[in-house]
Coordinates of C-alpha atoms and ligand atoms in Angstrom, one line a residue:
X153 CA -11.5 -32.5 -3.1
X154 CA -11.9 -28.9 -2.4
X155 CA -12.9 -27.0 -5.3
X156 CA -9.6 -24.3 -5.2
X157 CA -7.3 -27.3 -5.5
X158 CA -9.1 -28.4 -9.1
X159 CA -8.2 -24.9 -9.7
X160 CA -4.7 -24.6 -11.8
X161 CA -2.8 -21.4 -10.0
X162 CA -3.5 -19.4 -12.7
X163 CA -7.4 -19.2 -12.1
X164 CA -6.4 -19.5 -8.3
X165 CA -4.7 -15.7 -9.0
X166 CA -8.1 -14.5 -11.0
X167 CA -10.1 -15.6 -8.9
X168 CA -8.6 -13.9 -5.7
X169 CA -8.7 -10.3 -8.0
X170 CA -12.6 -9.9 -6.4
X171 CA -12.1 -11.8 -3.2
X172 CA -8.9 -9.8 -2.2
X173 CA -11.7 -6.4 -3.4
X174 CA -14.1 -8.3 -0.6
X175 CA -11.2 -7.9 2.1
X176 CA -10.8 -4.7 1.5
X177 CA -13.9 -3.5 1.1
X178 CA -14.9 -5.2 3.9
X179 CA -11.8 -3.2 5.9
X180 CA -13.1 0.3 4.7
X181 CA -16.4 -0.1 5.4
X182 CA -15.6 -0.8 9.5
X183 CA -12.6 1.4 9.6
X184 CA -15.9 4.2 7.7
X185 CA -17.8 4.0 11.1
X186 CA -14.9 5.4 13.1
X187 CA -14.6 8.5 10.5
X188 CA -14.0 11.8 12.7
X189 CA -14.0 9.8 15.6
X190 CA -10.6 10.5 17.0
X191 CA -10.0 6.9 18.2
X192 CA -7.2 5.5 16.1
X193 CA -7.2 2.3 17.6
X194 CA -11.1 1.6 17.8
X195 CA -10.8 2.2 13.7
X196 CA -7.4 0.3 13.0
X197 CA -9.0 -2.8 15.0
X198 CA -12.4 -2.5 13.5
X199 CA -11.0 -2.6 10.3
X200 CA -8.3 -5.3 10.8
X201 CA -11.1 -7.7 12.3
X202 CA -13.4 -7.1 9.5
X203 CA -10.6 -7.9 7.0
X204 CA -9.9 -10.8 8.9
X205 CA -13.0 -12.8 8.2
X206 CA -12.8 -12.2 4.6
X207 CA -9.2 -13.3 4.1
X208 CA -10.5 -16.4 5.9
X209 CA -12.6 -16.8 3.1
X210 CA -10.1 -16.9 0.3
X211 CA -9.8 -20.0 -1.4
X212 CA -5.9 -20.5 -1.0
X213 CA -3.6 -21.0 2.2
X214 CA -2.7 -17.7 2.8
X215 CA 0.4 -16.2 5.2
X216 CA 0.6 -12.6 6.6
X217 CA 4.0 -11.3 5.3
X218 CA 3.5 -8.0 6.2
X219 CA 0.8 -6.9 8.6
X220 CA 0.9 -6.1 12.1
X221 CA 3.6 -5.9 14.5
X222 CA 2.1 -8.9 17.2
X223 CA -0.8 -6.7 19.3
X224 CA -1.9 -9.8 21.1
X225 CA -5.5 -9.1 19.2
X226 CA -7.2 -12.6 18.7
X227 CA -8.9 -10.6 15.7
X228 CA -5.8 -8.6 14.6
X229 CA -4.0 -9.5 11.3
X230 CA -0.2 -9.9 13.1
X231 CA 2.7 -11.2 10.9
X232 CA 3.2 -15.0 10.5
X233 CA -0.8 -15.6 10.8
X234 CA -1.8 -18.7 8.6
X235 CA -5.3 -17.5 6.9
X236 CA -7.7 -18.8 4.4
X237 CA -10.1 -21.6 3.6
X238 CA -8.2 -23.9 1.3
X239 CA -5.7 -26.3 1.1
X240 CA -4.9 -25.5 -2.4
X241 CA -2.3 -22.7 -3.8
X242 CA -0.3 -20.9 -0.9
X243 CA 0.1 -17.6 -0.9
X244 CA 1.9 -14.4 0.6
X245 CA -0.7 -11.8 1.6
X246 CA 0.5 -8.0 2.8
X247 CA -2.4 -6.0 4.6
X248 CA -2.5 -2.8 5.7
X249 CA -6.5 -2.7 6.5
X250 CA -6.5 1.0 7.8
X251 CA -3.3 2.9 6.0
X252 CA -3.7 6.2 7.7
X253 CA -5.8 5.5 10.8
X254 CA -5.0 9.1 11.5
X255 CA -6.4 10.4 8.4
X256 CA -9.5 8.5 9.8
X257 CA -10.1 9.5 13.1
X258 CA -9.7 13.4 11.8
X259 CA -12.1 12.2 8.9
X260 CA -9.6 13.9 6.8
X261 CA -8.7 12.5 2.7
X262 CA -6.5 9.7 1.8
X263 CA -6.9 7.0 4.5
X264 CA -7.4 3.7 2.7
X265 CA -7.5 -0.2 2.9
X266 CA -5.2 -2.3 1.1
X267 CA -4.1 -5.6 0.7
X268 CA -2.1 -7.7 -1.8
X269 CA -1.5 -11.7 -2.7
X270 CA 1.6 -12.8 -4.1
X271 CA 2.9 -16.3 -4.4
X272 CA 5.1 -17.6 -1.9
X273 CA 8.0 -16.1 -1.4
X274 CA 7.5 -13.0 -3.8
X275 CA 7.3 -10.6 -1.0
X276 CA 10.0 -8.6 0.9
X277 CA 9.3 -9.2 4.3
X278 CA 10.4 -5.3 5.6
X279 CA 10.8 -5.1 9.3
X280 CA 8.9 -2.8 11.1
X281 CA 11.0 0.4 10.1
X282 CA 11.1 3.3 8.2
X283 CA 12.2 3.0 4.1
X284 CA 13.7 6.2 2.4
X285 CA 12.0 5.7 -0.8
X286 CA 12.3 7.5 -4.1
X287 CA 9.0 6.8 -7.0
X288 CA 8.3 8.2 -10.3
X289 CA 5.4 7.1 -12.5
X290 CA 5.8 4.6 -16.2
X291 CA 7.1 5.5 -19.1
X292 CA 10.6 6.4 -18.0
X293 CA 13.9 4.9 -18.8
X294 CA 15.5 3.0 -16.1
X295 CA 17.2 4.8 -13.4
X296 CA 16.5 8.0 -14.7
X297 CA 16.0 8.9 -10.6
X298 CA 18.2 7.8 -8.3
X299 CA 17.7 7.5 -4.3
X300 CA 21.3 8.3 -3.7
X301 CA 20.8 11.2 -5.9
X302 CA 20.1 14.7 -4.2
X303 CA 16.7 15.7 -4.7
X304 CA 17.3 18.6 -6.5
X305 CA 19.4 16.2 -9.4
X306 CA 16.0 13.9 -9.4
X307 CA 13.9 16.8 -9.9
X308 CA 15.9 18.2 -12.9
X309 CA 16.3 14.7 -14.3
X310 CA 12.9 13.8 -14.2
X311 CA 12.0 17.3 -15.8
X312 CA 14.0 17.0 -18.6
X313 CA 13.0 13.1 -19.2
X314 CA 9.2 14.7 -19.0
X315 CA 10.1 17.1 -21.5
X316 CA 9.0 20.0 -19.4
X317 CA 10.3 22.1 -16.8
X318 CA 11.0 21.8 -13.4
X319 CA 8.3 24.4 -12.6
X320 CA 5.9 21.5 -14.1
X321 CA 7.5 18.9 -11.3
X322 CA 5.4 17.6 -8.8
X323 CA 7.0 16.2 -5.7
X324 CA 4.8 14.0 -2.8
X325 CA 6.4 14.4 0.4
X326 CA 5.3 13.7 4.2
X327 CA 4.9 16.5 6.1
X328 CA 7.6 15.3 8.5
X329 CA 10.6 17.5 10.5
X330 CA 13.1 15.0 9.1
X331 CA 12.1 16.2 5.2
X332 CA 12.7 19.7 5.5
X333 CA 15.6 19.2 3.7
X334 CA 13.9 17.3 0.6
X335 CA 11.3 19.7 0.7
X336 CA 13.5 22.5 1.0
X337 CA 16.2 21.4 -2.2
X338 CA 12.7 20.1 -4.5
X339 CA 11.6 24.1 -4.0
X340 CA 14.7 25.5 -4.5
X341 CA 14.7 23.1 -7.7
X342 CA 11.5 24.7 -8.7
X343 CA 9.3 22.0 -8.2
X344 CA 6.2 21.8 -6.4
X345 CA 6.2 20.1 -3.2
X346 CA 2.6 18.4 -2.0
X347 CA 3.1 17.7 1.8
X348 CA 0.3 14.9 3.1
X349 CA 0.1 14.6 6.8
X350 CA -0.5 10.6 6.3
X351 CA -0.1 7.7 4.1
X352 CA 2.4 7.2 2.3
X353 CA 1.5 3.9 0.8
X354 CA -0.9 6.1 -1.9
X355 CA 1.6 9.2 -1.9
X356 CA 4.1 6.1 -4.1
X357 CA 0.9 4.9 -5.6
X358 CA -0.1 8.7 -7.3
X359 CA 2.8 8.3 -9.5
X360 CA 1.8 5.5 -11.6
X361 CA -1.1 8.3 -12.5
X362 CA 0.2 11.8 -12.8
X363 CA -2.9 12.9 -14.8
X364 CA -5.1 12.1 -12.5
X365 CA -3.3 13.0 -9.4
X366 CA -1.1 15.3 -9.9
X367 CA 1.9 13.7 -8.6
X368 CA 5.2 12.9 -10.5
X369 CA 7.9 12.0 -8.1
X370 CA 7.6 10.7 -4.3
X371 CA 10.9 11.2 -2.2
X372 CA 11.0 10.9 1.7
X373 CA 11.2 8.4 4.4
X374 CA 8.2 6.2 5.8
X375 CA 7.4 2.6 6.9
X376 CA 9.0 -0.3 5.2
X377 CA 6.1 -2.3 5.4
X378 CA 3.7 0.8 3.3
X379 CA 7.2 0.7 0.8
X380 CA 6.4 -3.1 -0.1
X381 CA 2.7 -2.6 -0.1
X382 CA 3.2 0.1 -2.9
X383 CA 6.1 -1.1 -4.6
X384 CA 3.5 -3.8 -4.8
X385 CA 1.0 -1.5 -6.5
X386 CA 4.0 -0.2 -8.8
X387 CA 4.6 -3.8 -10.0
X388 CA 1.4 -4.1 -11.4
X389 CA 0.5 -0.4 -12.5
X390 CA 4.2 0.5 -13.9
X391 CA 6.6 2.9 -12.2
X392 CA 10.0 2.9 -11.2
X393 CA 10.6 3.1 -7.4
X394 CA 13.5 2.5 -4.7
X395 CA 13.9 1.3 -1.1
X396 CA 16.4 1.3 1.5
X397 CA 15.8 0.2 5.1
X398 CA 16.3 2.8 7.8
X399 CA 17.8 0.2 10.5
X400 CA 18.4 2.4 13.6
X401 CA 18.1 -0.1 16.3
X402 CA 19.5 -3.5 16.7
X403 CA 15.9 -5.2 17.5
X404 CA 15.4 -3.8 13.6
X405 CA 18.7 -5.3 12.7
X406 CA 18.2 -8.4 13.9
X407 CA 14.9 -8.5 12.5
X408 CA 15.7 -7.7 9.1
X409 CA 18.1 -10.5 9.6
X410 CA 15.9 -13.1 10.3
X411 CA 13.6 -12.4 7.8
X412 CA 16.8 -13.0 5.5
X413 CA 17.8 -9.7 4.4
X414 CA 21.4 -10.1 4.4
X415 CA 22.7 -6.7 2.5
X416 CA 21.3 -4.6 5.2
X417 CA 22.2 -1.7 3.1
X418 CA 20.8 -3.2 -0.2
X419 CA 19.0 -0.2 -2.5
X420 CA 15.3 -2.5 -3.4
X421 CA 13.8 -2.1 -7.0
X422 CA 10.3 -2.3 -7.7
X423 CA 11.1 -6.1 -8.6
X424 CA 13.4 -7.2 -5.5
X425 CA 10.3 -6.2 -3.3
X426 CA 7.8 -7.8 -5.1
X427 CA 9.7 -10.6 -7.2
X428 CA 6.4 -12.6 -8.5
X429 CA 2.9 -12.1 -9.8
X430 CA 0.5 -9.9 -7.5
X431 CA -2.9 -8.4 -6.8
X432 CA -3.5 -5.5 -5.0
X433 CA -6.7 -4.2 -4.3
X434 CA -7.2 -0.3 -2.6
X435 CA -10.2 0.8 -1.3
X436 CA -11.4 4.4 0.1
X437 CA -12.0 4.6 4.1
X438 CA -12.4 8.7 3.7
X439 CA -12.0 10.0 0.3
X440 CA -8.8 10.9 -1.8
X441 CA -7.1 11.4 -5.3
X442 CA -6.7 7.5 -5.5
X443 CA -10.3 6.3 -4.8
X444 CA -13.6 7.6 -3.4
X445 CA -14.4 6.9 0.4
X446 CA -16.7 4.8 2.3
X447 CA -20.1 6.3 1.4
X448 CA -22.6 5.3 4.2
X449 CA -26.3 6.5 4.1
X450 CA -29.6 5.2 4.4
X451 CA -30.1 4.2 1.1
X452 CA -27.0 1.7 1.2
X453 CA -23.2 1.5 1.6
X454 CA -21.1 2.6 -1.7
X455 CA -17.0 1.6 -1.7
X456 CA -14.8 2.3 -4.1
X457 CA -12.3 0.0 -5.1
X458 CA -8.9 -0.1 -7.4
X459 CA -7.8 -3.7 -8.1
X460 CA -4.4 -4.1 -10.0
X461 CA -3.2 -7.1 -11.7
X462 CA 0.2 -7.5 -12.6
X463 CA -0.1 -10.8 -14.9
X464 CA -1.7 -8.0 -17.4
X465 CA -1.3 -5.0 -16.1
X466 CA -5.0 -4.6 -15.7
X467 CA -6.0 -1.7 -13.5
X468 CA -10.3 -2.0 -12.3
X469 CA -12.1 0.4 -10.8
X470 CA -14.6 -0.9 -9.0
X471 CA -17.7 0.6 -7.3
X472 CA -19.8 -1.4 -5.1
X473 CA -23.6 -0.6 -3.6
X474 CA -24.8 -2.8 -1.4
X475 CA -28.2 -2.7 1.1
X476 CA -28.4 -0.9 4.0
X477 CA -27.4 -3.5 6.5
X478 CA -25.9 -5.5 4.3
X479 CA -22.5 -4.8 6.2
X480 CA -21.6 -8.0 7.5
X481 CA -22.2 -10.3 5.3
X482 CA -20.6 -8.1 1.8
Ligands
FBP791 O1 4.3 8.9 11.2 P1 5.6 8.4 10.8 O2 6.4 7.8 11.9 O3 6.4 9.4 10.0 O4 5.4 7.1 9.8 C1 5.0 7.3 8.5 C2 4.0 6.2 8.2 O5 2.8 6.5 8.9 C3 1.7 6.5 7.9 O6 1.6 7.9 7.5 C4 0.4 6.0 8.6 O7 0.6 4.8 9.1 P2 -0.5 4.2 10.1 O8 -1.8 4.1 9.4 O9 0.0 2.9 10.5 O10 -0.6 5.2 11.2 C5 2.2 5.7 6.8 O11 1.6 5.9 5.6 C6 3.7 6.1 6.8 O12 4.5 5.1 6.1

């Protein structure tokens, strides 16, 4: 009998808190050797391979939910891949082991590795598209921001919800021409807009921490798959967030409709993206407001890593040193 299935599912979830941290870990520290490198692809695979082996590892029988789009890589992570060691628990995993390969090959803050486990079937498997998507921090009653609101309306709601003024609003936005208009009615609101060239999956996450980051709202359009992978985050950390689908082609269509997404138009919660219990561990690849970067010297190799819990809300920080050299085998 392998040990994982003498495991109840409960310890199965614990358990995969640090060895989820591994995957990622693992992903930052590859995706780290292709800082400033200007070769998006050479990092995006490095990372996805080194994740690879270590979801191998986990003790479960994992599926790729959301990943990527088939690239024909025998070492890529593509959607529908069957991965792990066990026979025990099965579970949903969504990867995303260099989010902002971009921000990497320019060495420039915020590109990170992430990956979340969910059981089966807790996942919204988002087509490769773009998500308008709308995110404000906890501590908020319900639908106090809307998505079909005007930005302008959210920012003033969420002001006066904070208790403060709209001066004291910030907004996360991609610096993308199809914003302008968000970016433009959040100023005219008052607010303060901050414009990232590049991932979006940690411009949602910021809200869930306001103090730290300095982030209260996120509005814009970006990929579905990043929307699930945060709303995953949000379901553990607390914060409110919407999704819609941007379905502009009828590949999209269709593929939203075989993944069984019938209400092509539906408006996802925080909770019909990510409908069970989930981890989700983030770690650095450069560094950023949500965790520290790869730090690689010749004293050793330091990651940063945020694992969240949603069975208690538990939010680690964890910081790992390891040897020099001690890069493949973490
Ligand atoms: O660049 P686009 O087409 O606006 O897409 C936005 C998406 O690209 C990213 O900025 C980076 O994604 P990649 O790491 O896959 O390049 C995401 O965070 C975001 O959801």
């Amino acid at each position: 009998m392998s040990q994982s299935s003498r495991l109840d599912p409960a310890s199965v979830e614990r358990l995969l808190t640090i060895e989820l941290a591994r995957a990622t870990e693992r992903a930052a520290v590859a995706a780290a050797r292709w800082r400033g490198r200007g070769d998006e692809m050479a990092a995006d695979r490095a990372a996805a391979a080194a994740m690879r082996e270590e979801l191998a590892r986990l003790p479960v029988r994992g599926r790729i939910v959301i990943g990527e789009e088939e690239s024909g890589d025998s070492a890529g992570l593509p959607v529908g891949l069957e991965i792990g060691a066990a026979a025990g628990m099965r579970v949903e995993l969504a990867v995303a082991p260099l989010e902002g390969a971009t921000l990497c090959a320019k060495d420039q803050a915020g590109a990170i590795s992430i990956a979340a486990a969910a059981s089966s079937g807790a996942l919204l498997q988002a087509p490769d598209c773009y998500m308008d998507k709308i995110a404000i921090g906890p501590g908020y009653a319900e639908g106090v921001v809307d998505l079909d609101r005007d930005p302008a309306e959210n920012v003033r709601a969420l002001a006066e919800a904070k208790g403060v003024s709209t001066g004291e609003i910030t907004v996360c936005v991609l610096d993308r021409p199809r914003h302008a208009q968000i970016v433009s009615k959040c100023r005219k609101a008052g607010a303060c807009v901050r414009l990232i060239t590049d991932g979006d999956v940690a411009g949602v996450i910021f809200v869930t921490n306001p103090e730290e980051t300095g982030v209260d709202m996120y509005l814009g359009s970006g990929g579905a798959p990043q929307g699930v992978l945060a709303a995953a985050a949000l379901r553990c950390a607390g914060g409110q967030m919407q999704g819609r689908l941007v379905l502009e082609t009828a590949e999209q269509r269709a593929c939203a409709l075989r993944h069984g997404l019938a209400d092509l138009r539906k408006k996802y919660g925080v909770a019909d993206m990510v409908t069970g219990d989930v981890v989700v561990c983030v770690t650095g690849v450069t560094d950023g407001r949500l965790v520290g970067g790869v730090v690689l010297d010749k004293s050793g190799i330091e990651t940063e890593t945020l694992v969240y819990r949603s069975a208690t809300g538990t939010v680690r920080r964890i910081g790992a040193r390891r040897r020099p050299g001690a890069l493949l085998n973490l």
